[in-house]
Short mmCIF file of C-alpha atoms in Angstrom, two decimals:
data_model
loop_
_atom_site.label_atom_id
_atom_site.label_comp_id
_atom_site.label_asym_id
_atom_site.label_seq_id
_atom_site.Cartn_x
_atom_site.Cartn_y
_atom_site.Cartn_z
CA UNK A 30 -15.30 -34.00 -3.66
CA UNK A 31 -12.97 -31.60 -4.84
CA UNK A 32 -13.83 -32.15 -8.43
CA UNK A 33 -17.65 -32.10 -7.63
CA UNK A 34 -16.97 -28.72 -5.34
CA UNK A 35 -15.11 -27.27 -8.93
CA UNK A 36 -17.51 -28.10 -11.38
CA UNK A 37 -20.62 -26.61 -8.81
CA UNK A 38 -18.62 -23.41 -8.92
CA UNK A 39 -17.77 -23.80 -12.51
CA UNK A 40 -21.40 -24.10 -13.29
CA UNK A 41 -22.50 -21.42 -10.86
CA UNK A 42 -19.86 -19.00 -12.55
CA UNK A 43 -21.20 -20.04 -15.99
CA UNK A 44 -24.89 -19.48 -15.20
CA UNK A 45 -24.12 -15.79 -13.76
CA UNK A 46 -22.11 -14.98 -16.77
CA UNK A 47 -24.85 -15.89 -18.85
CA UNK A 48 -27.35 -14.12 -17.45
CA UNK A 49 -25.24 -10.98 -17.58
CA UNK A 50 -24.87 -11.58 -21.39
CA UNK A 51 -28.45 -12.20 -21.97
CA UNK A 52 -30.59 -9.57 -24.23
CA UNK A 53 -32.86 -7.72 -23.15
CA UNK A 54 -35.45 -4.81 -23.31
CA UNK A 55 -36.34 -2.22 -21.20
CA UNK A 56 -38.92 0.38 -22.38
CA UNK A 57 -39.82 4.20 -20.24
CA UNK A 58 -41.49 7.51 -20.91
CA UNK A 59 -39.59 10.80 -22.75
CA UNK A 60 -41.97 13.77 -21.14
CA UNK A 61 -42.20 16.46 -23.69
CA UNK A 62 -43.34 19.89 -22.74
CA UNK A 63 -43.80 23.36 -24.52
CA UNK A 64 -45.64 26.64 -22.96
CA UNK A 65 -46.76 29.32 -24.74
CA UNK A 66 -47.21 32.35 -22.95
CA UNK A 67 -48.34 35.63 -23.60
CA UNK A 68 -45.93 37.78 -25.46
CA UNK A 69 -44.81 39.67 -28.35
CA UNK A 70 -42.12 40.94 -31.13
CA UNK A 71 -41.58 44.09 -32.35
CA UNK A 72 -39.93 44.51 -35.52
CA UNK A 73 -38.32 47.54 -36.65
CA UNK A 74 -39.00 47.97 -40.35
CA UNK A 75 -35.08 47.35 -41.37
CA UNK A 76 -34.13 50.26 -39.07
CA UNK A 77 -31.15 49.89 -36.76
CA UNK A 78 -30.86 48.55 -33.11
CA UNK A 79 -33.92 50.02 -31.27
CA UNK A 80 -34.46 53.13 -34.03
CA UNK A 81 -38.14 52.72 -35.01
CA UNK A 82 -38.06 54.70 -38.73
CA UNK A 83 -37.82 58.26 -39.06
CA UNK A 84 -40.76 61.20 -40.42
CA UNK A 85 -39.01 63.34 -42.67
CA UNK A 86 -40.81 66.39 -43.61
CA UNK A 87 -38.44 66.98 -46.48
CA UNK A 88 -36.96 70.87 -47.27
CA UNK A 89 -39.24 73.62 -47.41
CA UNK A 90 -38.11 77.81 -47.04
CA UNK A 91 -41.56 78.79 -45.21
CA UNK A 92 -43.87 76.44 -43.95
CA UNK A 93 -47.50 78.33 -45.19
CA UNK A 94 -49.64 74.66 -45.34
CA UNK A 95 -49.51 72.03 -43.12
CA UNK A 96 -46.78 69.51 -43.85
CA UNK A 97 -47.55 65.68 -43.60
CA UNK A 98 -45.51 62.87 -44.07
CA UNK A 99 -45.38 59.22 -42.14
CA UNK A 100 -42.73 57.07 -40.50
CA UNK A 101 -40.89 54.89 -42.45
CA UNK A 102 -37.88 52.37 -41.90
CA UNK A 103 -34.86 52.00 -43.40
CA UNK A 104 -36.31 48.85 -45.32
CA UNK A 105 -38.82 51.13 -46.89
CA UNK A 106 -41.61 49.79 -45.10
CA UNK A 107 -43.24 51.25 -42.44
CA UNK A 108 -41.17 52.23 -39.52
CA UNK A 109 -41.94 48.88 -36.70
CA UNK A 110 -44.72 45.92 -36.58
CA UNK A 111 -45.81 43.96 -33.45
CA UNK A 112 -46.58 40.45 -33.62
CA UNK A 113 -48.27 39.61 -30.47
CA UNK A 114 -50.25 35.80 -29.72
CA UNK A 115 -53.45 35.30 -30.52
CA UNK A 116 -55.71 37.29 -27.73
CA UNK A 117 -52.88 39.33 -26.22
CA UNK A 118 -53.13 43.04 -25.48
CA UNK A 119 -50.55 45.38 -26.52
CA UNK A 120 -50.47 49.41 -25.91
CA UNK A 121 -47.74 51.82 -28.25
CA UNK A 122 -46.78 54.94 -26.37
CA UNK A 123 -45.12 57.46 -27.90
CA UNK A 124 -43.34 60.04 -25.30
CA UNK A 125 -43.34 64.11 -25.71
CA UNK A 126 -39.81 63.94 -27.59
CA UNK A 127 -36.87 66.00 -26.64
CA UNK A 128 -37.87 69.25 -26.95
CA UNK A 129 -41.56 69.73 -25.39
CA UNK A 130 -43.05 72.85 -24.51
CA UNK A 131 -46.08 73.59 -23.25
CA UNK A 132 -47.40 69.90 -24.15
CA UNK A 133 -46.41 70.75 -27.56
CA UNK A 134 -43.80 68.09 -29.73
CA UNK A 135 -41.28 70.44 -31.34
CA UNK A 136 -38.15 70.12 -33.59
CA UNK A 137 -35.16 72.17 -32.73
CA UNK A 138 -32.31 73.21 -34.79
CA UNK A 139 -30.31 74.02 -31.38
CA UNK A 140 -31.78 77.45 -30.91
CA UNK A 141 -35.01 77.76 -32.36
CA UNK A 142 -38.34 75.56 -32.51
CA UNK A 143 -40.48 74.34 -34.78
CA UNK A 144 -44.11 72.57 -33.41
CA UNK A 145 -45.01 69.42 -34.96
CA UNK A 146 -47.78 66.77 -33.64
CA UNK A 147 -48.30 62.54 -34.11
CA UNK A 148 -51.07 60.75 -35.45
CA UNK A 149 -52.28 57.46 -35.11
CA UNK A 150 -53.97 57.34 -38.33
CA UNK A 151 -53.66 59.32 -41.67
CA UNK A 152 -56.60 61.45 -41.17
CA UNK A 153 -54.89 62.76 -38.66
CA UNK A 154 -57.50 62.85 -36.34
CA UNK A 155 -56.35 60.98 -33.38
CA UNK A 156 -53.02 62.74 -31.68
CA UNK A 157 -50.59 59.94 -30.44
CA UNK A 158 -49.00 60.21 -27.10
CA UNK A 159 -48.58 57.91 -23.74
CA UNK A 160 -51.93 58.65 -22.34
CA UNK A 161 -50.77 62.23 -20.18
CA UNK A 162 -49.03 64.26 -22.67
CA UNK A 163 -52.22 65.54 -24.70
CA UNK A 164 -52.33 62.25 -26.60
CA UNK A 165 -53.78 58.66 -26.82
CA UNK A 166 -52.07 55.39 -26.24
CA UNK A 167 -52.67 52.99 -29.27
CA UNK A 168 -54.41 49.48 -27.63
CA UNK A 169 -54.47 46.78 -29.52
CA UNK A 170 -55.04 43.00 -29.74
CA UNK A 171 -52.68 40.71 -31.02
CA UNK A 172 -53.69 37.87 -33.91
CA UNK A 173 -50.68 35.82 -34.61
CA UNK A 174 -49.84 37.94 -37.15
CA UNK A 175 -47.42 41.17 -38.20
CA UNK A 176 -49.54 44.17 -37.72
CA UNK A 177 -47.48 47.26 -38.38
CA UNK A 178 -47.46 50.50 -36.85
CA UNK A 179 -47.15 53.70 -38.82
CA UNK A 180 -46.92 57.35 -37.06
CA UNK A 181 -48.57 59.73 -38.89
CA UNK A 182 -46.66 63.00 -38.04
CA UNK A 183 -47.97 67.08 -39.12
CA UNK A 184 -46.24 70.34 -39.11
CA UNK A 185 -48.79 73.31 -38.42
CA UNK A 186 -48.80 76.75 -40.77
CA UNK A 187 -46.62 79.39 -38.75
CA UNK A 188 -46.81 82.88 -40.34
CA UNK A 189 -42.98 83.73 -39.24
CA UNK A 190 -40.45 82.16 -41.70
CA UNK A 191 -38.24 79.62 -39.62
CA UNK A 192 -34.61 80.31 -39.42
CA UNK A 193 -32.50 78.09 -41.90
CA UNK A 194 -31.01 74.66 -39.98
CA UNK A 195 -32.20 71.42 -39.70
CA UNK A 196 -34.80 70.68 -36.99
CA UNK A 197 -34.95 67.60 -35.43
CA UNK A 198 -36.28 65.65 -32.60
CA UNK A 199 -36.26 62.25 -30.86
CA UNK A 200 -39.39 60.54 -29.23
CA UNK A 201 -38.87 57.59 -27.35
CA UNK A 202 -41.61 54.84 -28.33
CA UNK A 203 -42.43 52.22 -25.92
CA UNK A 204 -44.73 48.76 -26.80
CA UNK A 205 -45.98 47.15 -23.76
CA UNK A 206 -48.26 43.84 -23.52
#
């Protein structure tokens, strides 16, 4: 009986073992997810951190015609690009600058100012601004692709000769979507 009780457990111990060794498959489900939501980039044309380009009106002694140039970046390109998805709206808003007066953009050289106005296109018929300073918003719809974004900027005739410095200004631009 002893014997017969040994080999029972033997067998038992055998037939667990074996099951525990036995191969096997077991098959399930990876979820795999991506969302796409509305949004945008904005590049800035090789420039710096959050510097957008610069309009340099070059060196003149008097200013007797108007003066026109465009932004550019550092990368020689134009000065930023948004790349928004497919369907998205995007405004560009382009604040007074530092040195308003009487809703007028002007450069200073720390004393004296110079007025000088943004365009959204180089006609220069459409001033640029953020909707309340005497200028338009840019709206736009995104396509999946880079559009860039060049300022058009103008520096009126003034009969009196400016005093010699270098006039400058800062205008903050803001892309919302």
């Amino acid at each position: 009986m002893r014997r017969s009780a040994l080999l029972v457990s033997s067998l038992l111990a055998l037939a667990i073992g074996s099951t525990a060794n036995a191969a096997g498959t077991v098959t399930g489900q990876l979820g795999i997810q991506l969302v796409i939501t509305d949004g945008c980039t904005v590049g800035n044309g090789g420039s710096a951190g959050g510097t957008f380009g610069n309009i340099d009106f070059g060196s003149v002694a008097a200013i007797t015609a108007p003066l026109e140039a465009q932004s550019v970046g550092s990368g020689g390109g134009g000065s930023f690009s948004v790349t928004c998805n497919n369907g998205t709206d995007y405004s560009v808003t382009l604040d007074s600058g530092g040195n308003p007066a009487g809703g007028q953009r002007n450069m200073s050289n720390g004393t004296d100012l110079i007025a000088y106005n943004l365009f959204q296109d180089a006609g220069r018929t459409t001033p640029w601004g953020d909707g309340s300073n005497g200028g338009d918003t840019l709206d736009s719809t995104g396509n999946g692709e880079v559009q860039e974004i060049v300022v058009y900027g103008q520096v009126p005739p003034r009969a009196a000769v400016p005093s010699v410095g270098t006039y400058t200004d800062t205008v903050q631009v803001t892309v919302a979507w």
